[in-house]
Amino acid sequence: MVTSTESRANVSELLTDPEELRAEVEIVVNSTAVIDAHTHLFPPEFDQLSLFGIDELLSYHYLTAETFRSARIAHEQFWAMSKRERADLVWQTLFVDNTPTSEAAQGIISVLDAFGIDTRAADLNEAREFFNSQSLPDHIDQVFDIAGVSGVVMTNDPLDQTEGQIWKTGVDADKRFQSSLRLDRLLNNWEDAIRALSRQGVFVTWDLHAGDVAAIRTWLDEWIQRMNPVYMAISLPANFQFPCDDARERLLREVVMPAAEQHGLTLTLMVGVRRAVNPGLREAGDAVGQADVTAVERLCAQYPDVRFLATFLSRENQHQLCVAARKFNNLMPFGCWWFLNNPSIVSEITRERIELLGQSFIPQHSDARVLEQLIYKWKHARREIAGALCISYEQLLHNGRAITREEISRDVNRLFSGNFNQWIGAV
Ligand code: FIX
Ligand code: ZN
């Protein structure tokens, strides 16, 4: 029974004016720290893998693809240029000869604006001077602060020779950079995996005999020990099926899922990528395909004790992913991945998720590859997440229930870090 005193106190805190409600949502969304569930960032301890600055920002493969649409240059000619020369061409093409209206180009503008750098400059002199003068540890602090990011999850590949060497030195990385163990090279091309495993002294055969399975599990346990990942992850093609009679499925069933169960590790599935559709674009050459969400449903059903994070690359898969998450409470949709990370689509997906899942989802990850991308990816995402929450809260008010600032804060904390921490077992 709510006493009159309690109800009076609640009444004074209730946000009954739509303008005031929207203002409070903006304040809470813009001031609540986020854990970035999937990035390709590395701290300075990973040497050349830790990317920052304007030449790296303009070398982002999203901008590479867009530059080829407006610059008259052959792939070979572009790749023969230095990174600095390519950055100059991208700037001239997308920011001087044309208006930077694409999301990836707008992102560069947001980053330069955050540091007070001329966004209409004819060249990159001022930007290069600024970024080259930064001390990376201080710069990381500043970028995390501006972006409102408390921590990021890296993408760590135990079969990558450069990265593997760094891990084997016993790297003691910045604790804001948590590791994830990426399984693409083990699971998505068995012939390549056999070669890569042999480089680490793990010799297996094409037929995947019992001894091979045991050797790969031992190898995986050693890397889980070394990396201490918050989850294991794999990107999967648009034609991914489960069950399926192939090496990937056997490795999933006989190695990865038992390891996830034993270590209590979440498995992150990123579904719907079609790799190297245009190899001449290199990292920019991947595309999207509509995938089969029922394959993920069957994984969730078969492994009810494993928690799954899932993101699909196709816009057409988003509604079905929400429905699948309503059926399986070990499935957590996350992020508006890659080609979906555009304001118009982030808004649509976030509204759909709120309507079908309440606050039981993770609205965004940045997929940042270059440090300063955190600034724009989270600025632009927060704008759309706040907009979707405002619409939902205003509908609630119209339907007869006002909310308080504390309730907005509770919801946003759950979306920005609570769901993730619960899913990786941090709470
Ligand atoms: O598989 C992935 O982690 C993808 O995010 C990348 O392959 C992709 O290049 C990317 O960075 C998209 O944002
Ligand atoms: Zn990624």
PDB file of C-alpha atoms in Angstrom, residues 243-345:
ATOM      1  CA  PRO A 243      22.743 -28.058 -37.771  1.00  0.00           C
ATOM      2  CA  CYS A 244      24.918 -28.539 -40.835  1.00  0.00           C
ATOM      3  CA  ASP A 245      27.293 -31.303 -41.882  1.00  0.00           C
ATOM      4  CA  ASP A 246      30.560 -29.353 -42.097  1.00  0.00           C
ATOM      5  CA  ALA A 247      33.791 -28.746 -40.167  1.00  0.00           C
ATOM      6  CA  ARG A 248      32.454 -25.565 -38.584  1.00  0.00           C
ATOM      7  CA  GLU A 249      29.513 -27.382 -37.068  1.00  0.00           C
ATOM      8  CA  ARG A 250      31.694 -30.186 -35.706  1.00  0.00           C
ATOM      9  CA  LEU A 251      34.100 -27.659 -34.167  1.00  0.00           C
ATOM     10  CA  LEU A 252      31.163 -25.749 -32.681  1.00  0.00           C
ATOM     11  CA  ARG A 253      29.605 -28.889 -31.170  1.00  0.00           C
ATOM     12  CA  GLU A 254      32.799 -30.691 -30.100  1.00  0.00           C
ATOM     13  CA  VAL A 255      35.107 -27.801 -29.122  1.00  0.00           C
ATOM     14  CA  VAL A 256      33.527 -24.360 -28.814  1.00  0.00           C
ATOM     15  CA  MET A 257      30.225 -25.102 -27.093  1.00  0.00           C
ATOM     16  CA  PRO A 258      31.790 -27.466 -24.499  1.00  0.00           C
ATOM     17  CA  ALA A 259      34.399 -24.757 -23.791  1.00  0.00           C
ATOM     18  CA  ALA A 260      31.679 -22.110 -23.439  1.00  0.00           C
ATOM     19  CA  GLU A 261      29.771 -24.326 -21.002  1.00  0.00           C
ATOM     20  CA  GLN A 262      32.849 -25.265 -18.979  1.00  0.00           C
ATOM     21  CA  HIS A 263      34.315 -21.743 -18.782  1.00  0.00           C
ATOM     22  CA  GLY A 264      30.902 -20.062 -18.425  1.00  0.00           C
ATOM     23  CA  LEU A 265      31.742 -17.955 -21.483  1.00  0.00           C
ATOM     24  CA  THR A 266      29.179 -16.145 -23.608  1.00  0.00           C
ATOM     25  CA  LEU A 267      29.285 -16.886 -27.328  1.00  0.00           C
ATOM     26  CA  THR A 268      28.861 -13.851 -29.592  1.00  0.00           C
ATOM     27  CA  LEU A 269      27.411 -14.513 -33.032  1.00  0.00           C
ATOM     28  CA  MET A 270      27.701 -11.898 -35.805  1.00  0.00           C
ATOM     29  CA  VAL A 271      25.647 -13.230 -38.687  1.00  0.00           C
ATOM     30  CA  GLY A 272      25.111 -12.222 -42.310  1.00  0.00           C
ATOM     31  CA  VAL A 273      28.463 -11.086 -43.683  1.00  0.00           C
ATOM     32  CA  ARG A 274      29.509 -12.039 -47.219  1.00  0.00           C
ATOM     33  CA  ARG A 275      33.301 -11.738 -47.259  1.00  0.00           C
ATOM     34  CA  ALA A 276      35.370 -10.414 -50.191  1.00  0.00           C
ATOM     35  CA  VAL A 277      32.478  -9.743 -52.557  1.00  0.00           C
ATOM     36  CA  ASN A 278      34.880  -7.346 -54.269  1.00  0.00           C
ATOM     37  CA  PRO A 279      38.455  -8.369 -53.320  1.00  0.00           C
ATOM     38  CA  GLY A 280      39.924  -5.277 -55.035  1.00  0.00           C
ATOM     39  CA  LEU A 281      38.497  -3.185 -52.179  1.00  0.00           C
ATOM     40  CA  ARG A 282      40.397  -5.304 -49.619  1.00  0.00           C
ATOM     41  CA  GLU A 283      38.876  -4.648 -46.106  1.00  0.00           C
ATOM     42  CA  ALA A 284      36.128  -2.631 -47.785  1.00  0.00           C
ATOM     43  CA  GLY A 285      35.150  -5.543 -50.011  1.00  0.00           C
ATOM     44  CA  ASP A 286      32.732  -7.345 -47.686  1.00  0.00           C
ATOM     45  CA  ALA A 287      28.958  -7.156 -48.173  1.00  0.00           C
ATOM     46  CA  VAL A 288      25.731  -8.201 -46.506  1.00  0.00           C
ATOM     47  CA  GLY A 289      23.287 -11.057 -46.960  1.00  0.00           C
ATOM     48  CA  GLN A 290      19.969 -11.935 -45.372  1.00  0.00           C
ATOM     49  CA  ALA A 291      20.586 -14.839 -42.992  1.00  0.00           C
ATOM     50  CA  ASP A 292      18.523 -17.569 -41.325  1.00  0.00           C
ATOM     51  CA  VAL A 293      17.644 -16.493 -37.778  1.00  0.00           C
ATOM     52  CA  THR A 294      16.221 -19.947 -37.073  1.00  0.00           C
ATOM     53  CA  ALA A 295      19.796 -21.315 -37.062  1.00  0.00           C
ATOM     54  CA  VAL A 296      20.499 -19.130 -34.009  1.00  0.00           C
ATOM     55  CA  GLU A 297      17.194 -20.183 -32.446  1.00  0.00           C
ATOM     56  CA  ARG A 298      18.292 -23.835 -32.744  1.00  0.00           C
ATOM     57  CA  LEU A 299      21.658 -23.024 -31.130  1.00  0.00           C
ATOM     58  CA  CYS A 300      19.878 -21.280 -28.222  1.00  0.00           C
ATOM     59  CA  ALA A 301      17.483 -24.212 -27.841  1.00  0.00           C
ATOM     60  CA  GLN A 302      20.236 -26.839 -27.926  1.00  0.00           C
ATOM     61  CA  TYR A 303      22.497 -24.962 -25.466  1.00  0.00           C
ATOM     62  CA  PRO A 304      20.092 -23.436 -22.905  1.00  0.00           C
ATOM     63  CA  ASP A 305      22.893 -22.957 -20.364  1.00  0.00           C
ATOM     64  CA  VAL A 306      25.027 -20.878 -22.736  1.00  0.00           C
ATOM     65  CA  ARG A 307      24.373 -17.139 -23.063  1.00  0.00           C
ATOM     66  CA  PHE A 308      24.453 -15.858 -26.655  1.00  0.00           C
ATOM     67  CA  LEU A 309      25.021 -12.315 -27.843  1.00  0.00           C
ATOM     68  CA  ALA A 310      23.766 -11.959 -31.423  1.00  0.00           C
ATOM     69  CA  THR A 311      23.817  -9.280 -34.080  1.00  0.00           C
ATOM     70  CA  PHE A 312      22.695  -9.651 -37.680  1.00  0.00           C
ATOM     71  CA  LEU A 313      24.047  -7.591 -40.543  1.00  0.00           C
ATOM     72  CA  SER A 314      20.893  -7.478 -42.657  1.00  0.00           C
ATOM     73  CA  ARG A 315      18.175  -4.938 -41.875  1.00  0.00           C
ATOM     74  CA  GLU A 316      15.684  -7.611 -42.988  1.00  0.00           C
ATOM     75  CA  ASN A 317      16.734  -9.900 -40.117  1.00  0.00           C
ATOM     76  CA  GLN A 318      16.169  -7.417 -37.289  1.00  0.00           C
ATOM     77  CA  HIS A 319      12.485  -7.998 -36.516  1.00  0.00           C
ATOM     78  CA  GLN A 320      12.929 -11.784 -36.571  1.00  0.00           C
ATOM     79  CA  LEU A 321      15.918 -11.447 -34.190  1.00  0.00           C
ATOM     80  CA  CYS A 322      13.697  -9.550 -31.727  1.00  0.00           C
ATOM     81  CA  VAL A 323      11.052 -12.276 -31.907  1.00  0.00           C
ATOM     82  CA  ALA A 324      13.721 -14.967 -31.442  1.00  0.00           C
ATOM     83  CA  ALA A 325      14.945 -13.139 -28.317  1.00  0.00           C
ATOM     84  CA  ARG A 326      11.377 -13.198 -26.962  1.00  0.00           C
ATOM     85  CA  LYS A 327      11.444 -16.999 -27.327  1.00  0.00           C
ATOM     86  CA  PHE A 328      14.922 -17.599 -25.843  1.00  0.00           C
ATOM     87  CA  ASN A 329      16.034 -15.688 -22.747  1.00  0.00           C
ATOM     88  CA  ASN A 330      19.617 -16.874 -23.317  1.00  0.00           C
ATOM     89  CA  LEU A 331      19.696 -14.724 -26.481  1.00  0.00           C
ATOM     90  CA  MET A 332      20.691 -11.046 -26.194  1.00  0.00           C
ATOM     91  CA  PRO A 333      20.440  -8.950 -29.366  1.00  0.00           C
ATOM     92  CA  PHE A 334      23.162  -6.300 -29.558  1.00  0.00           C
ATOM     93  CA  GLY A 335      24.206  -3.424 -31.775  1.00  0.00           C
ATOM     94  CA  CYS A 336      23.281  -2.003 -35.142  1.00  0.00           C
ATOM     95  CA  TRP A 337      26.181  -3.617 -36.947  1.00  0.00           C
ATOM     96  CA  TRP A 338      28.271  -2.039 -39.764  1.00  0.00           C
ATOM     97  CA  PHE A 339      25.937  -1.256 -42.680  1.00  0.00           C
ATOM     98  CA  LEU A 340      23.122  -0.781 -40.127  1.00  0.00           C
ATOM     99  CA  ASN A 341      25.049   1.841 -38.158  1.00  0.00           C
ATOM    100  CA  ASN A 342      23.299   4.760 -39.845  1.00  0.00           C
ATOM    101  CA  PRO A 343      21.006   7.102 -37.882  1.00  0.00           C
ATOM    102  CA  SER A 344      17.855   6.292 -39.861  1.00  0.00           C
ATOM    103  CA  ILE A 345      18.316   2.533 -39.315  1.00  0.00           C
TER     104      ILE A 345
END
